[in-house]
């Protein structure tokens, strides 16, 4: 049974966990559920506490629910799905990922881009390049959030060594929605980015690297990876394009491998 109304202690804990994790706009309590939103992430979240102890989180963001990686409970309440946590520590443990996904899915980067560029001139080539740089910076920021600040292949977390690698390049995208879609990007370390962008490496639907025959054995030996890339179906759509249009196409223009 949901604690209704929330006690002072429960309300304080709800405010703390949301404020520390990017959802800093309270909207009041409804049937024991405190609702919060964010200026930098999409959707609303609700927090409640069961009178027997567990904490409850409700989400209305379908993209977050699909990728959060935890099983929904059968608890009634607001939103599209509810999740139960045996302790406050477990709730704190999942909240950073909720924010990272809500800040990058499905079109949060696009909405920020449109907002930040709506008054920028786009007549000359120089002006269009300024707009493009704004978009690329937003894309990198949100890709870092989505991939949790680490290369999914190597685990490298040093930001100077990480590249926001478009799967389908900016110039080839049909519209800004494709350009700013975080599923159209991988946060790769610099060496992996170079071979991926150059068409010397692509990825199968299982996330395992596929090497071009144009890549030397010496280079392959130095392309270490710890794990396959964790892909969604949306990533796989873009990677199919990469395998057809980039992989071995760019590489065929390069000098033969030693």
Short mmCIF file of C-alpha atoms in Angstrom, two decimals:
data_model
loop_
_atom_site.label_atom_id
_atom_site.label_comp_id
_atom_site.label_asym_id
_atom_site.label_seq_id
_atom_site.Cartn_x
_atom_site.Cartn_y
_atom_site.Cartn_z
CA UNK A 1 0.00 0.00 0.00
CA UNK A 2 1.32 3.44 -0.98
CA UNK A 3 2.11 5.83 1.88
CA UNK A 4 -0.56 8.54 1.44
CA UNK A 5 0.07 11.33 2.08
CA UNK A 6 3.82 11.07 2.15
CA UNK A 7 5.51 11.63 5.48
CA UNK A 8 7.95 14.50 5.90
CA UNK A 9 10.90 12.09 5.83
CA UNK A 10 9.69 10.36 2.65
CA UNK A 11 9.10 13.68 0.92
CA UNK A 12 12.59 14.90 1.89
CA UNK A 13 14.20 11.74 0.54
CA UNK A 14 12.25 12.04 -2.72
CA UNK A 15 13.37 15.64 -3.13
CA UNK A 16 17.00 14.71 -2.46
CA UNK A 17 17.21 11.79 -4.86
CA UNK A 18 15.57 13.74 -7.69
CA UNK A 19 17.53 16.95 -7.13
CA UNK A 20 20.84 15.07 -7.12
CA UNK A 21 19.95 13.33 -10.37
CA UNK A 22 18.75 16.12 -12.65
CA UNK A 23 14.99 16.12 -11.98
CA UNK A 24 14.76 19.40 -10.11
CA UNK A 25 11.25 20.60 -10.94
CA UNK A 26 8.69 19.35 -8.38
CA UNK A 27 5.02 19.25 -9.40
CA UNK A 28 3.36 18.13 -6.21
CA UNK A 29 1.97 14.94 -4.76
CA UNK A 30 -0.85 12.89 -6.28
CA UNK A 31 -2.18 9.86 -4.39
CA UNK A 32 1.14 9.40 -2.61
CA UNK A 33 3.30 9.90 -5.73
CA UNK A 34 5.57 12.92 -5.97
CA UNK A 35 6.01 14.06 -9.59
CA UNK A 36 9.21 15.66 -10.93
CA UNK A 37 10.56 16.80 -14.29
CA UNK A 38 13.73 18.34 -15.68
CA UNK A 39 14.69 21.25 -17.93
CA UNK A 40 17.37 19.12 -19.61
CA UNK A 41 15.67 15.71 -19.85
CA UNK A 42 12.35 14.61 -21.29
CA UNK A 43 9.42 13.04 -19.50
CA UNK A 44 8.28 12.98 -15.89
CA UNK A 45 9.16 10.68 -13.02
CA UNK A 46 7.17 9.88 -9.87
CA UNK A 47 8.45 8.60 -6.54
CA UNK A 48 6.49 6.91 -3.79
CA UNK A 49 7.06 4.64 -0.82
CA UNK A 50 5.22 1.51 0.15
CA UNK A 51 4.09 1.43 3.77
CA UNK A 52 5.99 -1.86 4.10
CA UNK A 53 9.26 -0.18 3.16
CA UNK A 54 10.11 -0.50 -0.57
CA UNK A 55 10.52 2.59 -2.77
CA UNK A 56 8.68 2.99 -6.07
CA UNK A 57 9.65 4.80 -9.25
CA UNK A 58 7.22 5.51 -12.11
CA UNK A 59 8.30 6.59 -15.61
CA UNK A 60 6.37 7.91 -18.62
CA UNK A 61 9.31 7.94 -21.06
CA UNK A 62 9.01 4.91 -23.35
CA UNK A 63 12.64 5.16 -24.48
CA UNK A 64 13.96 5.09 -20.92
CA UNK A 65 11.70 2.18 -20.01
CA UNK A 66 12.93 0.21 -23.03
CA UNK A 67 16.63 0.72 -22.27
CA UNK A 68 16.82 0.98 -18.48
CA UNK A 69 17.43 -2.75 -18.18
CA UNK A 70 15.35 -3.47 -15.08
CA UNK A 71 12.09 -5.36 -14.77
CA UNK A 72 8.91 -3.40 -14.17
CA UNK A 73 6.71 -4.30 -11.22
CA UNK A 74 2.96 -4.83 -11.20
CA UNK A 75 2.43 -1.93 -8.78
CA UNK A 76 -0.42 0.40 -9.84
CA UNK A 77 0.32 4.06 -10.32
CA UNK A 78 1.13 6.84 -12.79
CA UNK A 79 3.27 6.74 -15.90
CA UNK A 80 3.80 3.89 -18.35
CA UNK A 81 5.73 1.60 -15.98
CA UNK A 82 6.53 1.31 -12.26
CA UNK A 83 9.66 -0.13 -10.65
CA UNK A 84 10.11 -1.35 -7.07
CA UNK A 85 13.33 -1.04 -5.03
CA UNK A 86 13.95 -2.78 -1.73
CA UNK A 87 16.10 0.08 -0.44
CA UNK A 88 16.76 3.75 -1.00
CA UNK A 89 20.33 2.84 -2.01
CA UNK A 90 18.99 0.75 -4.90
CA UNK A 91 16.84 3.66 -6.05
CA UNK A 92 19.86 5.98 -5.94
CA UNK A 93 21.78 3.40 -7.95
CA UNK A 94 19.41 3.50 -10.93
CA UNK A 95 18.59 7.22 -10.99
CA UNK A 96 21.73 8.42 -12.83
CA UNK A 97 20.90 6.08 -15.72
CA UNK A 98 17.29 7.29 -15.77
CA UNK A 99 18.53 10.84 -16.22
CA UNK A 100 21.19 9.92 -18.82
CA UNK A 101 18.62 8.17 -20.97
CA UNK A 102 15.95 10.83 -20.50
CA UNK A 103 18.47 13.49 -21.53
CA UNK A 104 19.33 11.69 -24.76
CA UNK A 105 16.19 9.81 -25.90
CA UNK A 106 14.38 9.99 -28.18
CA UNK A 107 14.90 13.53 -29.50
CA UNK A 108 16.14 15.59 -26.55
CA UNK A 109 19.36 16.55 -28.42
CA UNK A 110 17.31 17.66 -31.43
CA UNK A 111 15.04 19.83 -29.31
CA UNK A 112 18.03 21.50 -27.69
CA UNK A 113 19.62 22.06 -31.11
CA UNK A 114 16.46 23.65 -32.50
CA UNK A 115 16.19 25.90 -29.46
CA UNK A 116 19.82 27.03 -29.58
CA UNK A 117 19.92 27.66 -33.32
CA UNK A 118 16.47 29.11 -34.03
CA UNK A 119 17.80 32.67 -34.16
CA UNK A 120 21.14 31.91 -35.80
CA UNK A 121 21.57 33.00 -39.44
CA UNK A 122 22.01 30.17 -41.93
CA UNK A 123 22.49 32.01 -45.21
CA UNK A 124 26.21 31.73 -45.87
CA UNK A 125 28.45 28.67 -45.71
CA UNK A 126 30.27 30.14 -42.72
CA UNK A 127 26.97 30.64 -40.88
CA UNK A 128 25.87 27.09 -41.66
CA UNK A 129 29.17 25.78 -40.30
CA UNK A 130 28.52 27.60 -37.03
CA UNK A 131 25.11 25.93 -36.79
CA UNK A 132 26.69 22.56 -37.58
CA UNK A 133 29.28 23.00 -34.82
CA UNK A 134 26.49 23.73 -32.33
CA UNK A 135 24.78 20.51 -33.34
CA UNK A 136 27.95 18.46 -33.19
CA UNK A 137 28.75 19.78 -29.70
CA UNK A 138 25.24 18.89 -28.50
CA UNK A 139 25.55 15.46 -30.09
CA UNK A 140 28.85 14.82 -28.30
CA UNK A 141 27.47 15.97 -24.93
CA UNK A 142 24.42 13.73 -25.17
CA UNK A 143 26.40 10.79 -26.57
CA UNK A 144 28.67 11.01 -23.52
CA UNK A 145 25.58 10.79 -21.32
CA UNK A 146 24.11 7.90 -23.27
CA UNK A 147 27.30 5.82 -23.19
CA UNK A 148 28.00 6.83 -19.57
CA UNK A 149 31.24 8.59 -20.44
CA UNK A 150 33.11 5.50 -21.63
CA UNK A 151 34.02 3.78 -24.87
CA UNK A 152 31.71 0.75 -25.04
CA UNK A 153 34.47 -1.37 -26.58
CA UNK A 154 37.47 -0.55 -24.41
CA UNK A 155 36.03 1.05 -21.28
CA UNK A 156 38.27 4.12 -21.75
CA UNK A 157 36.85 7.09 -19.82
CA UNK A 158 39.44 9.79 -20.62
CA UNK A 159 37.38 12.45 -22.42
CA UNK A 160 40.29 13.73 -24.55
CA UNK A 161 40.55 10.23 -26.02
CA UNK A 162 36.83 9.82 -26.77
CA UNK A 163 35.21 10.71 -30.07
CA UNK A 164 31.53 11.18 -30.89
CA UNK A 165 31.47 8.86 -33.89
CA UNK A 166 28.50 9.28 -36.20
CA UNK A 167 27.48 5.96 -37.72
CA UNK A 168 25.76 7.73 -40.60
CA UNK A 169 27.83 10.91 -41.11
CA UNK A 170 26.36 14.35 -40.58
CA UNK A 171 26.51 15.22 -44.29
CA UNK A 172 24.71 12.03 -45.33
CA UNK A 173 21.81 12.30 -42.88
CA UNK A 174 18.44 13.14 -44.35
CA UNK A 175 17.51 15.62 -41.63
CA UNK A 176 18.53 17.04 -38.26
CA UNK A 177 16.58 14.32 -36.45
CA UNK A 178 18.97 11.70 -37.86
CA UNK A 179 22.00 13.90 -37.18
CA UNK A 180 21.12 14.37 -33.52
CA UNK A 181 19.83 10.84 -32.82
CA UNK A 182 22.11 9.28 -30.19
CA UNK A 183 21.44 5.88 -31.75
CA UNK A 184 23.32 7.24 -34.76
CA UNK A 185 26.49 7.44 -32.70
CA UNK A 186 29.12 5.48 -30.82
CA UNK A 187 31.44 6.97 -28.21
CA UNK A 188 34.67 5.41 -29.43
CA UNK A 189 38.26 5.88 -28.34
CA UNK A 190 40.37 7.79 -30.87
CA UNK A 191 41.95 4.78 -32.60
CA UNK A 192 38.66 2.94 -32.96
CA UNK A 193 37.01 6.13 -34.23
CA UNK A 194 39.68 6.52 -36.92
CA UNK A 195 39.21 3.02 -38.33
CA UNK A 196 35.41 3.16 -38.00
CA UNK A 197 35.15 6.52 -39.77
CA UNK A 198 37.61 5.32 -42.40
CA UNK A 199 35.55 2.25 -43.24
CA UNK A 200 38.19 -0.17 -41.97
CA UNK A 201 35.96 -1.48 -39.19
CA UNK A 202 32.22 -1.88 -38.80
CA UNK A 203 30.03 -3.80 -36.35
CA UNK A 204 27.71 -6.75 -36.75
CA UNK A 205 24.26 -6.82 -35.23
CA UNK A 206 25.84 -8.60 -32.26
CA UNK A 207 28.12 -5.61 -31.60
CA UNK A 208 31.30 -7.50 -32.48
CA UNK A 209 33.82 -5.61 -34.68
CA UNK A 210 34.17 -6.69 -38.31
CA UNK A 211 37.56 -5.85 -39.81
CA UNK A 212 38.23 -4.88 -43.41
CA UNK A 213 40.69 -6.91 -45.45
CA UNK A 214 42.39 -3.57 -46.12
CA UNK A 215 43.38 -3.33 -42.45
CA UNK A 216 46.89 -4.60 -41.74
CA UNK A 217 47.49 -7.44 -39.30
CA UNK A 218 49.64 -5.07 -37.26
CA UNK A 219 46.73 -2.65 -36.89
CA UNK A 220 44.29 -5.42 -36.02
CA UNK A 221 46.62 -6.64 -33.29
CA UNK A 222 46.50 -3.20 -31.66
CA UNK A 223 42.74 -2.78 -31.82
CA UNK A 224 41.94 -4.28 -28.44
CA UNK A 225 38.40 -4.53 -27.12
CA UNK A 226 36.99 -5.93 -23.90
CA UNK A 227 33.40 -6.57 -24.92
CA UNK A 228 30.96 -6.22 -27.84
CA UNK A 229 29.06 -2.96 -28.18
CA UNK A 230 25.62 -3.17 -26.56
CA UNK A 231 23.28 -2.26 -29.42
CA UNK A 232 19.59 -1.47 -29.72
CA UNK A 233 17.54 -2.16 -32.84
CA UNK A 234 17.83 1.53 -33.71
CA UNK A 235 21.65 1.27 -33.66
CA UNK A 236 21.40 -1.75 -35.96
CA UNK A 237 19.44 0.25 -38.55
CA UNK A 238 22.21 2.85 -38.75
CA UNK A 239 24.93 0.18 -38.74
CA UNK A 240 23.32 -1.55 -41.71
CA UNK A 241 23.77 1.74 -43.57
CA UNK A 242 27.41 1.93 -42.41
CA UNK A 243 28.14 -1.62 -43.57
CA UNK A 244 26.72 -0.83 -47.01
CA UNK A 245 27.90 2.73 -47.59
CA UNK A 246 31.08 3.19 -45.53
CA UNK A 247 32.67 -0.15 -44.64
CA UNK A 248 35.30 -1.09 -47.23
CA UNK A 249 34.07 1.75 -49.47
CA UNK A 250 36.34 4.37 -47.95
CA UNK A 251 38.91 1.71 -47.19
CA UNK A 252 39.14 0.72 -50.86
CA UNK A 253 40.41 4.22 -51.66
CA UNK A 254 43.27 3.84 -49.17
CA UNK A 255 46.69 2.36 -50.00
CA UNK A 256 46.84 -1.46 -49.65
CA UNK A 257 47.67 -2.76 -46.18
CA UNK A 258 51.20 -4.05 -45.62
#
